[in-house]
Structure formats: structure tokens, C-alpha cells
C-alpha positions as a printed Julia matrix, in Angstrom:
572×3 Matrix{Float64}:
 -29.81   -4.19  -80.2
 -33.6    -3.4   -80.44
 -36.17   -1.7   -82.88
 -38.75    0.79  -81.81
 -42.03    0.74  -83.37
 -44.98    2.75  -82.79
 -48.59    1.16  -82.54
 -51.53    3.11  -83.01
 -55.06    2.54  -81.97
 -58.14    4.41  -81.86
 -57.47    5.6   -78.33
 -53.87    4.92  -77.33
 -50.59    5.68  -79.06
 -47.88    3.02  -77.57
 -44.31    2.65  -78.4
 -43.08   -0.99  -78.11
 -39.5    -2.05  -78.13
 -38.97   -5.21  -80.28
 -35.67   -7.02  -79.6
 -33.68   -8.07  -82.22
 -32.36  -11.54  -82.9
 -28.7   -10.72  -81.75
 -29.65   -9.3   -78.23
 -28.16  -11.7   -75.45
 -29.33  -11.83  -71.72
 -26.87  -11.16  -68.9
 -24.77  -14.15  -67.75
 -24.91  -15.54  -64.38
 -21.39  -14.35  -63.42
 -22.23  -10.68  -64.3
 -25.45  -11.03  -62.52
 -23.62  -12.31  -59.4
 -20.85   -9.4   -59.82
 -23.6    -6.65  -59.98
 -25.5    -8.37  -56.84
 -22.34   -8.13  -54.85
 -21.46   -4.41  -55.5
 -23.39   -3.25  -52.44
 -21.57   -5.76  -50.21
 -18.12   -4.94  -51.43
 -19.02   -1.25  -50.97
 -20.15   -1.83  -47.67
 -17.09   -3.69  -46.61
 -14.67   -1.23  -48.15
 -16.49    1.71  -46.12
 -16.43   -0.42  -42.86
 -12.64   -0.83  -43.19
 -12.3     2.91  -44.01
 -13.89    3.85  -40.96
 -11.9     1.24  -38.81
  -8.69    2.49  -40.01
  -9.72    6.01  -39.33
 -11.11    5.2   -36.05
  -7.7     3.35  -35.16
  -5.45    5.96  -36.21
  -7.37    8.56  -34.2
  -7.1     6.16  -31.05
  -3.36    5.55  -31.78
  -2.58    9.41  -31.42
  -3.97    8.85  -27.84
  -1.93    7.94  -25.1
  -2.04    4.17  -24.2
  -3.46    3.84  -20.6
  -1.18    2.23  -18.14
  -2.92    3.0   -15.03
  -3.45    0.08  -12.56
  -7.01   -1.23  -12.11
  -8.91    0.82   -9.6
  -8.99   -2.14   -6.96
  -5.19   -2.36   -6.63
  -2.9    -5.22   -7.91
  -4.16   -7.8   -10.55
  -7.49   -9.53   -9.66
  -5.6   -13.06   -9.99
  -4.02  -12.51   -6.52
  -6.27  -11.62   -3.56
  -5.66   -7.96   -2.37
  -4.56   -8.86    0.99
  -1.79  -11.01   -0.29
  -0.59   -9.19   -3.74
   1.45   -6.71   -2.01
   2.87   -8.93    0.74
   4.8   -11.3    -1.54
   8.11   -9.46   -1.42
  10.06   -9.7    -4.51
   7.38  -12.08   -6.08
   4.81   -9.24   -5.97
   3.46   -8.18   -9.3
   4.24   -4.48  -10.07
   1.89   -1.8    -8.87
   2.62    1.85   -8.2
   3.59    2.83   -4.55
   2.26    6.22   -5.37
   0.69    7.7    -8.67
   3.34    9.63  -10.6
   3.48   13.44   -9.63
   4.88   15.63  -12.3
   7.82   17.9   -11.26
   7.32   21.41  -10.22
   5.98   23.77  -12.85
   9.47   25.56  -12.66
  11.29   22.56  -13.74
  11.55   20.72  -17.18
  12.91   17.51  -17.58
  15.8    17.12  -19.84
  17.15   13.47  -19.14
  15.51   10.49  -18.0
  17.43    7.25  -16.67
  15.61    3.84  -16.24
  16.65    0.94  -14.14
  14.15   -2.0   -14.41
  13.99   -5.46  -13.12
  12.87   -8.17  -15.02
   9.21   -9.12  -15.3
   7.54  -11.99  -13.46
   9.27  -15.08  -13.94
   8.86  -18.82  -12.94
  10.94  -19.88   -9.92
  14.52  -20.06  -10.24
  15.91  -23.74  -10.6
  17.4   -23.84   -7.12
  13.94  -22.47   -5.54
  12.1   -24.94   -7.69
  13.93  -27.76   -6.24
  13.44  -26.46   -2.8
   9.52  -26.16   -3.65
   9.49  -29.6    -4.95
  10.97  -30.93   -1.63
   8.66  -29.16    0.31
   5.82  -30.53   -1.62
   6.96  -33.99   -1.2
   6.87  -33.65    2.6
   3.04  -33.49    2.28
   1.14  -36.67    2.71
  -2.24  -36.66    0.53
  -5.13  -36.53    2.89
  -7.8   -39.14    2.61
 -10.98  -38.31    0.82
 -12.82  -37.9     4.05
 -10.08  -35.84    5.87
  -9.81  -33.67    2.78
 -13.39  -32.31    3.14
 -12.29  -30.45    6.22
  -8.41  -30.03    5.84
  -6.63  -26.86    4.51
  -4.55  -29.06    2.29
  -7.78  -30.87    0.81
  -6.89  -29.44   -2.73
  -3.74  -31.62   -2.65
  -5.74  -34.73   -3.81
  -6.04  -33.18   -7.27
  -3.15  -30.86   -7.3
  -0.25  -30.89   -9.56
   2.96  -28.66   -9.39
   3.83  -27.93  -13.12
   5.78  -24.57  -13.26
   9.04  -24.24  -15.46
  12.06  -22.57  -14.03
  13.94  -19.26  -14.68
  11.98  -17.95  -17.68
  10.11  -14.8   -18.12
   6.44  -15.75  -18.09
   3.55  -14.09  -20.07
   2.53  -11.91  -17.09
   6.06  -10.65  -16.91
   6.33   -9.97  -20.55
   3.12   -7.84  -20.13
   4.62   -6.04  -17.29
   7.69   -5.02  -19.24
   5.48   -4.07  -22.56
   3.24   -1.69  -20.14
   6.39   -0.13  -18.57
   7.75    0.62  -22.01
   4.42    2.26  -23.17
   4.44    4.21  -19.73
   7.83    5.49  -20.36
   7.05    6.81  -23.84
   3.82    8.41  -22.66
   5.69   10.18  -19.86
   8.6    11.15  -21.63
   7.78   11.58  -25.28
   9.2    14.92  -25.49
  12.81   13.42  -24.8
  12.23   10.55  -27.01
  11.9    12.69  -30.12
  15.02   14.42  -29.3
  16.99   11.13  -29.03
  15.45    7.64  -28.45
  16.55    5.63  -25.45
  19.92    3.65  -25.46
  19.04    0.29  -23.94
  21.49   -2.16  -22.18
  20.63   -5.53  -20.69
  22.5    -8.34  -18.77
  22.31  -11.72  -20.76
  20.21  -13.83  -18.56
  17.23  -14.91  -20.58
  14.43  -13.29  -18.56
  16.5   -10.08  -18.6
  16.87  -10.02  -22.29
  13.03  -10.5   -22.83
  12.0    -7.98  -20.42
  14.32   -5.49  -22.49
  12.85   -6.54  -25.75
   9.16   -6.39  -24.51
   9.84   -2.65  -22.87
  11.26   -1.68  -26.22
   8.14   -3.02  -28.19
   5.89   -1.22  -25.81
   7.85    1.87  -26.3
   7.87    1.46  -30.08
   4.26    0.78  -30.13
   3.21    3.66  -28.22
   5.64    6.2   -29.89
   5.36    4.63  -33.4
   9.09    4.74  -33.79
  12.03    2.12  -34.03
  14.51    1.64  -31.43
  17.89   -0.09  -31.72
  17.9    -3.58  -29.85
  19.49   -3.51  -26.39
  23.34   -3.9   -25.78
  23.64   -7.39  -24.16
  26.31   -7.46  -21.67
  27.63  -11.13  -20.58
  26.85  -11.97  -16.86
  29.45  -14.77  -16.77
  32.16  -14.7   -14.19
  35.17  -12.64  -14.71
  33.58  -10.27  -17.2
  32.83   -6.76  -15.81
  29.11   -5.94  -15.87
  27.74   -3.01  -13.85
  24.32   -4.63  -14.15
  25.19   -7.84  -12.51
  28.2    -7.18   -9.92
  28.16  -10.28   -7.73
  30.35  -12.03  -10.21
  33.23   -9.63   -9.51
  33.04  -10.03   -5.59
  33.86  -13.41   -4.65
  34.18  -12.5    -0.98
  30.6   -11.69   -1.08
  28.65  -13.99    1.3
  25.15  -14.87    1.96
  25.78  -15.65    5.73
  24.11  -12.52    7.16
  20.91  -12.81    5.13
  20.73  -16.47    6.13
  21.34  -15.75    9.65
  18.64  -12.95    9.97
  15.95  -15.09    7.95
  16.78  -18.06   10.29
  15.97  -15.96   13.39
  12.58  -14.58   12.01
  11.7   -17.86   10.57
  11.88  -19.53   14.04
   9.61  -16.94   15.22
   6.74  -17.32   12.67
   6.96  -20.64   10.92
   6.62  -23.32   13.83
   2.81  -22.71   14.31
   2.07  -22.73   10.61
   4.13  -26.14   10.3
   2.23  -27.62   13.02
  -0.89  -26.59   11.56
  -0.31  -27.97    8.08
   1.34  -31.28    9.43
  -2.13  -31.45   11.34
  -4.08  -30.96    8.25
  -2.61  -33.6     6.3
  -1.91  -36.33    9.11
   1.47  -38.12    8.22
   3.27  -35.12    6.49
   6.76  -34.27    7.69
   7.0   -30.57    6.91
   9.6   -28.53    8.45
  10.06  -24.94    9.07
  12.2   -24.32    6.14
   9.48  -25.38    3.79
   6.9   -22.79    4.86
   8.38  -19.94    2.91
   8.67  -22.18   -0.22
   4.91  -23.37   -0.08
   4.06  -19.61    0.21
   5.92  -18.54   -2.54
   3.88  -20.91   -4.83
   0.9   -18.36   -4.25
   2.66  -15.78   -6.72
   4.28  -18.22   -8.93
   1.29  -20.28   -9.82
  -1.14  -17.33   -9.98
   1.02  -15.39  -12.27
   1.86  -18.17  -14.53
  -1.67  -19.6   -14.96
  -3.85  -16.28  -14.62
  -5.71  -17.68  -11.95
  -5.42  -17.79   -8.02
  -3.47  -20.49   -6.67
  -4.84  -22.71   -4.15
  -1.89  -21.98   -2.1
  -2.98  -18.17   -1.63
  -5.77  -19.16    0.73
  -3.95  -21.68    3.07
  -2.48  -18.7     4.96
  -3.77  -15.85    7.02
  -3.06  -12.15    6.37
  -0.86  -12.01    9.54
   1.17  -14.84    8.31
   1.51  -13.23    4.88
   2.76  -10.26    6.73
   5.36  -12.44    8.41
   6.34  -13.77    4.98
   6.89  -10.24    3.91
   9.22   -9.59    6.72
  11.17  -12.76    5.86
  11.72  -11.54    2.29
  12.6    -7.94    3.46
  15.2    -9.41    5.67
  16.89  -11.4     2.59
  16.89   -8.33    0.38
  18.37   -6.03    3.23
  21.1    -8.33    4.4
  22.07   -9.7     0.96
  23.07   -6.84   -1.05
  21.63   -4.28    0.82
  22.92   -2.09    3.64
  22.88   -5.0     6.06
  25.72   -6.76    4.23
  29.35   -5.45    4.51
  29.86   -6.02    0.71
  26.29   -5.37   -0.36
  26.09   -1.71   -1.47
  29.54   -1.79   -3.15
  28.12   -3.95   -5.93
  26.11   -0.94   -7.1
  28.97    1.3    -7.26
  29.74    0.86  -10.99
  26.2     1.72  -12.18
  26.13    4.92  -10.11
  29.36    5.85  -11.55
  27.75    5.32  -15.0
  24.75    7.36  -13.84
  27.18   10.15  -12.69
  28.7     9.96  -16.24
  25.51   10.37  -18.07
  24.27   12.99  -15.9
  27.3    15.25  -16.22
  28.17   14.17  -19.73
  31.85   13.26  -18.6
  33.59   10.13  -19.19
  32.83    7.22  -16.57
  35.3     7.09  -13.68
  35.23    3.8   -11.96
  37.49    0.82  -11.15
  34.8    -1.43   -9.62
  32.01   -3.29  -12.0
  32.11   -1.19  -15.03
  33.55   -2.67  -18.17
  36.11   -0.17  -19.52
  35.97   -1.52  -23.06
  32.16   -0.89  -23.35
  32.05    2.47  -21.5
  34.93    3.94  -23.34
  33.27    3.38  -26.64
  30.77    5.94  -27.73
  28.74    3.14  -29.74
  28.3     0.91  -26.53
  28.24    3.93  -23.8
  27.06    7.26  -25.7
  27.34   10.53  -23.74
  26.62   14.25  -24.48
  23.94   16.64  -24.22
  21.97   15.14  -27.11
  21.46   11.91  -25.2
  18.19   12.28  -23.33
  17.01    8.68  -22.3
  18.78    5.5   -21.06
  17.1     2.27  -19.87
  18.99   -0.47  -18.24
  17.37   -4.08  -17.45
  18.96   -6.03  -14.43
  17.96   -8.09  -11.26
  16.44   -7.36   -8.03
  19.68   -7.97   -6.12
  21.63   -5.59   -8.1
  18.85   -2.74   -7.59
  19.08   -3.36   -3.78
  22.73   -2.67   -4.0
  22.32    0.52   -6.15
  19.67    1.69   -3.59
  22.25    1.3    -0.82
  25.17    2.75   -2.92
  22.89    5.9    -3.37
  22.14    6.0     0.37
  18.27    6.19   -0.47
  16.99    3.75    2.3
  18.06    2.29    5.33
  20.74    3.13    8.05
  21.45    6.74    9.0
  24.82    7.76   10.49
  24.38   10.23   13.22
  26.56   12.95   14.49
  27.63   13.59   18.11
  24.61   15.88   18.6
  22.26   13.26   17.2
  21.78   15.05   14.06
  22.47   14.0    10.53
  22.22   16.03    7.0
  21.35   12.57    5.64
  18.16   12.17    7.57
  14.85   11.68    5.66
  12.23   12.9     8.38
  10.43   16.33    7.89
  11.7    19.62    9.11
   9.27   22.27   10.51
   7.18   23.68    7.74
   7.95   21.01    5.08
   4.44   19.48    5.3
   2.89   22.97    4.44
   5.29   23.3     1.49
   4.11   19.81    0.01
   7.34   18.02    1.13
   6.61   14.51    2.16
   8.73   11.68    3.93
  10.22    9.01    1.52
   8.52    6.75   -0.82
   5.52    5.66    1.27
   4.67    9.28    1.82
   3.61    8.63    5.47
   5.66   10.44    8.25
   7.64    7.84   10.52
   5.95    7.34   13.79
   8.13    8.79   16.53
   9.18   11.81   14.2
   8.38   15.33   15.91
   7.43   17.87   13.32
   6.92   20.66   15.97
   9.35   23.41   16.54
  10.22   26.83   15.07
  12.25   27.37   12.03
  15.52   28.3    13.91
  15.41   25.04   15.97
  17.09   21.83   14.75
  14.97   18.71   15.06
  16.46   15.6    16.17
  15.29   13.06   13.47
  14.71    9.3    13.84
  17.54    6.89   12.87
  16.56    4.13   10.56
  18.18    1.36   12.18
  19.41   -1.95   11.0
  16.33   -4.23   10.61
  15.9    -6.38   13.7
  15.32  -10.07   12.62
  13.37  -10.43   16.02
  11.21   -7.24   15.91
   9.75   -5.87   12.44
   9.69   -2.07   12.56
   6.16   -1.32   11.07
   7.54    2.05    9.73
  10.5     0.36    8.0
  11.58    1.74    4.66
  13.12   -1.37    3.07
   9.99   -3.45    2.03
  10.7    -5.5    -0.78
   7.33   -5.27   -2.39
   7.71   -1.44   -2.43
  11.51   -1.53   -3.92
  11.88   -4.49   -5.88
   8.64   -6.25   -7.08
   8.68   -7.93  -10.48
   9.38   -5.46  -13.18
  10.42   -2.69  -10.33
  11.31    0.55  -12.03
  13.85    2.99  -10.8
  13.84    6.54  -12.8
  16.41    9.33  -12.36
  14.94   12.49  -13.92
  17.59   15.33  -14.8
  15.81   18.61  -14.51
  16.56   22.29  -15.35
  14.76   24.44  -12.65
  13.99   28.27  -12.79
  14.9    29.73   -9.39
  13.65   33.28   -8.49
  16.63   35.32   -7.02
  16.7    38.54   -4.87
  19.55   40.85   -4.41
  20.08   43.98   -2.57
  22.36   47.01   -3.15
  22.93   50.28   -1.18
  24.12   53.65   -2.28
  24.15   57.06   -0.95
  20.65   57.36   -1.88
  19.52   54.4    -0.01
  19.21   50.66   -0.69
  17.19   48.93   -3.44
  16.48   45.24   -4.32
  16.24   43.66   -7.59
  14.8    40.23   -8.53
  15.82   37.97  -11.36
  15.71   34.3   -12.4
  18.41   31.78  -12.39
  18.33   28.25  -13.91
  19.59   25.43  -11.61
  20.27   21.71  -12.81
  18.48   19.21  -10.45
  17.52   15.55  -10.22
  14.46   13.61   -9.06
  14.21    9.87   -8.07
  11.37    7.85   -8.52
  10.88    4.31   -7.53
   7.8     2.45   -8.87
   6.21    5.9    -9.56
   6.5     7.2    -6.1
   8.96   10.23   -5.52
  11.97    9.32   -3.33
  13.28   12.23   -1.06
  16.93   11.93   -1.08
  18.55   11.88    2.31
  20.72   15.22    2.52
  18.54   17.24    0.02
  16.15   18.81    2.26
  17.52   22.36    1.86
  17.25   21.78   -2.03
  13.57   20.65   -1.7
  12.63   23.75    0.12
  13.93   25.66   -2.71
  13.24   23.77   -5.84
  10.14   21.6    -4.77
   9.3    18.35   -3.41
  11.56   15.41   -4.26
  13.85   17.86   -6.18
  17.71   18.05   -5.5
  20.21   20.35   -6.88
  22.55   18.27   -9.0
  25.64   19.46   -7.28
  24.29   18.35   -3.92
  23.45   15.03   -5.16
  26.69   14.48   -6.71
  28.31   15.32   -3.55
  26.17   12.92   -1.79
  27.39    9.97   -3.89
  30.91   10.23   -2.26
  30.82    6.78   -1.67
  30.33    5.63   -5.23
  32.96    8.35   -6.44
  35.66    6.84   -4.03
  35.37    3.4    -5.47
  33.69    2.0    -2.73
  35.68    3.38    0.12
  37.85    0.27    0.25
  34.97   -2.08    0.05
  35.88   -2.92   -3.46
  39.3    -4.2    -2.39
  37.61   -6.43    0.31
  35.45   -8.04   -2.26
  38.58   -9.38   -4.04
  39.66  -11.35   -0.91
  39.39  -14.92   -1.21
  36.26  -15.99    0.95
  36.9   -18.77    3.74
  34.23  -20.77    2.23
  34.23  -20.45   -1.4
  30.72  -22.36   -1.58
  28.96  -19.76    0.54
  28.1   -17.54   -2.4
  24.89  -15.27   -3.22
  21.96  -17.42   -4.37
  19.52  -15.94   -6.86
  16.43  -15.88   -5.15
């Protein structure tokens, strides 16, 4: 408390404040508190602004487009897309929305696990190949392609998903929500995964990416055992004991004998005393992908081989996939029948009709296999070999059967006028060499036959390219569509004829693989009516006769006891 006293002088009248005896100065703590108020206020305002900015950014779709220069920079461009099933994911073509007259009503996903370490079996082969290299001397290392071996150490694990692969899966989940968010808010996707660790983890990361992008919660994936004797449409090999690796082993051996000897000789000369053999070469080449993606830096092995040699390695990988569970193996495509029949059930809202790899206990339970028009999204997680079998079951790529006149409704080439309508050739969007696109509308063009892949002579226009079909985190998407189609009808009466127009709604599907539209063989007429890549649902279902027949007798052959029980498919 203080007193006011007036002091008067001859010229100035002043007011003096005199403190009383009980007045106290501010404490040190109080002074510090007052001094910190501006700082606390500034921090509060900054946090507020960050929250507002983050919320605004969260409303925007998370970008999932690849870098402008192609695959991840940790792999050289010349090799990143030549690594077969060990290529990192990339879009074969940027996603194109369906025609404006079509609405998406369902989305079905089948995704391979993301990038991983080598499998246990392959890891052992890699180590054996490395053991055949004699470390060059310090002087020889200066000019040797294998000079880096003096300080090299192979340190990769086996089987498990790696950080890069987890990011691939997460980005795929984000992309799925961004692209199909309107479906996700009708019903969230139902998830399934085989119980291999890398597949389970891929499903988890995909779900997390979807949840972050959509700010929603999804149920965890249904995990289906992959053990022998347990039916699983996501892992069909354990239910086909008669399946053999022999077709793929033979095809790869022929091509290996063509391209590997020169490489073997060159590397043995680069490290005198080495005892490399031809079979070691693909194992050494595979290290390029595994090390680069695991360590996030380019492996030394990537620069050991030329671009032409990487192209040879790519074809070696293509042959394995085609002759293992693809069309080149007599018991390949039957392993995809179960999944395709499940797809048919989901597209038609009807119970699964299958006697092959599906699990009836799960598929007949609405909790583990939900059906209905309210179900809009499904996502399954599996392996590359299973995806190859499914491609073959659906008849998407490869061999085409021709009729007596050399024509086939299952052909994939262009018909007259298709290019002007925007209809393109399958997947790679480049018309195959040798396909005649001339002629009038009334003529029928003899189309090119996609023959079995020749182990001696690669076809540069082949469709069965593993890096296009099943890279790490490969994505097959089937969109169910409702399309509005204009109709014209004419009538006649005594007063003359009249024409009326109207609109009909047609159910259809569209298939995409790694974001590229796949033109379904046999759907050319549908595409001309509905738009590029769009196939009428009834036509699509009719084309799946192999799956609907249960494999046309191939499933029974699967159950025959193999002559050599040890000749089973290797997980490569």
C-alpha cells in the first residue's frame, strides 16, 4: 500500500508516491513467470498453426506417384526394370479412369508381398556362388570388375519383408484409398492374407496406409494357413502334389546355356583362380536387387553386368514364371482356379462354386467370406507364383488357341478402327509387331498368335514379362462397373417409320495390372461399345469357363502322385 502526498513549490505542483512500510517487491519466481509469458504464447500460437496446417494437408490426397525419373534412384534405370520378379514396383502405365459413362461399384485387389530378402534356398545358392570367387590381389583389383570383393561382405537375411517392401505396401494402401475412397465409405475393404510372414506384414502395412489416407479403421486381415493339406486359394501349390518344376528348369537351362558362358568366363578371368559356373551367374545378378533395396544404396553387383546381360537375365526370369505356374506348365493355371471362382462369387453376389483350392469352411461363413451388394472392396495378399497362375486361369496373357481359319475371339490384337476409338493393345500399350491394322470394317483380320515362349529365341514383343506382371508389391485390380449405354430402337406403322433413343445400364468389369489397363482377350466387341478396357460382365463370366469348370480335368491330374515326389516347386 502507498500514500499520495502533494508537494508544493513556488513554480511546480508535484505528486509524490511514498511507499508504505508493508509494500513488498515481486519475487524472483513471479518475475520469471511474467518474463516467460511471451515465449509460452508464441509456442502456443506456433503449435496451433501447425495443427491447422496439418489438418488442411491431411484433407488432401497423399501423393503416390513415382518419381519423374522412373524407379527408385537406388537402382540404375537400366537395370531397375530388368530384374524380373525382383524389380521394385513401378506403374507399367499411369492409371486411367474408366469412361465417363461408367461408375465404379466394386474394387477387388490381389497384391504380391513387397520387397524381401532372398528366400532361404536362394540365399544358400547366392552364398555358394560367392564362395566360388577368389578374392583378387590388391594390384589386380585396381583393374578388375570384381575388385570390390576385397572389402565386400554379404550380410542379407532370408525370407522376411524389408523396410523398402513395407513402404511399397504402405504406398499401395494409400493409393487404394485415394483412388476408391467413394467405395471405402460405403463399406471398408475386407482383407485376407496367407500366413507367410512377409505376406502378413504386407497386408498390415497396406492396411495402415489405407487407414492413414482415409482416417478410418479397418479390421485386421483374415490369415489363412499355407501349410500342406489346408485349402487356401491364395497359396494353391500345397494342394497340387503332381505339380513339377521340370518345365521351368528345362527352359531356364536352355537359355542359361546361351547367355551365361561368356559372363562366367569374364568373371573368372577378372578374379584369377575363381571357379564360377554358369548356374552361379543368375544368383550373383539377383544380389543387385536384394542388396540395393535392403541397404538403400546401389549394390556393387549392379555395375558388374552390361545392359544386354541384364536383358538376358530378365528373359531367364520370364521363362521361370511362364513355365512354372503360367501357361507353359500343364498344371500351372489350375492353381488359380479357386481364386477366380471366389472373384466370380464376389462379382455376382452368389455363393462360391468351387472344388479346387478354396476353403469351404471359410467361404461358406459370412464372417470370413462376406458377400452382398453392400460389399464394395476386397483385398487379398499372396505370392508371385499364385498371381501368375491366376493370370493364366483368366486367360490374360500368353498362348491363344486359333480356329481352323486362323482366327480367335480370344485374340488380343487390334481390329480396324480400334486405335481411333482409343482401344489399345494389352498391358504394354504397344501394338505387337506383325499385327496388320489395315482393312475395312467388314473384313476379319487374322491376328497374331502369342506362342509359347521359346527358350532359345526371346520375342521382343512378348507379354509375359515378369517385371511387368509380378514385381515386388505387384497389384492386380478388378473394377466392377455400371455403365450407361445409349440404345436406339426403330418402329414402323402405316404412317411411316420412327426411331427412338434411350439409355440402358450395363454391368461390366475392367482389369488393371500395376496401373495398366489389361485388354481382356475376347472382349473386343464390349470395348467398342463400352470403352477402352471395359468388358461386359456377362461376357467376362463366360470367358472364365476354365475356372467355372473346375479346371477342365486338370485339378484331378493335380492329385495324382508324382513320379518324383521331391520335384516340387521352389519358392524363388
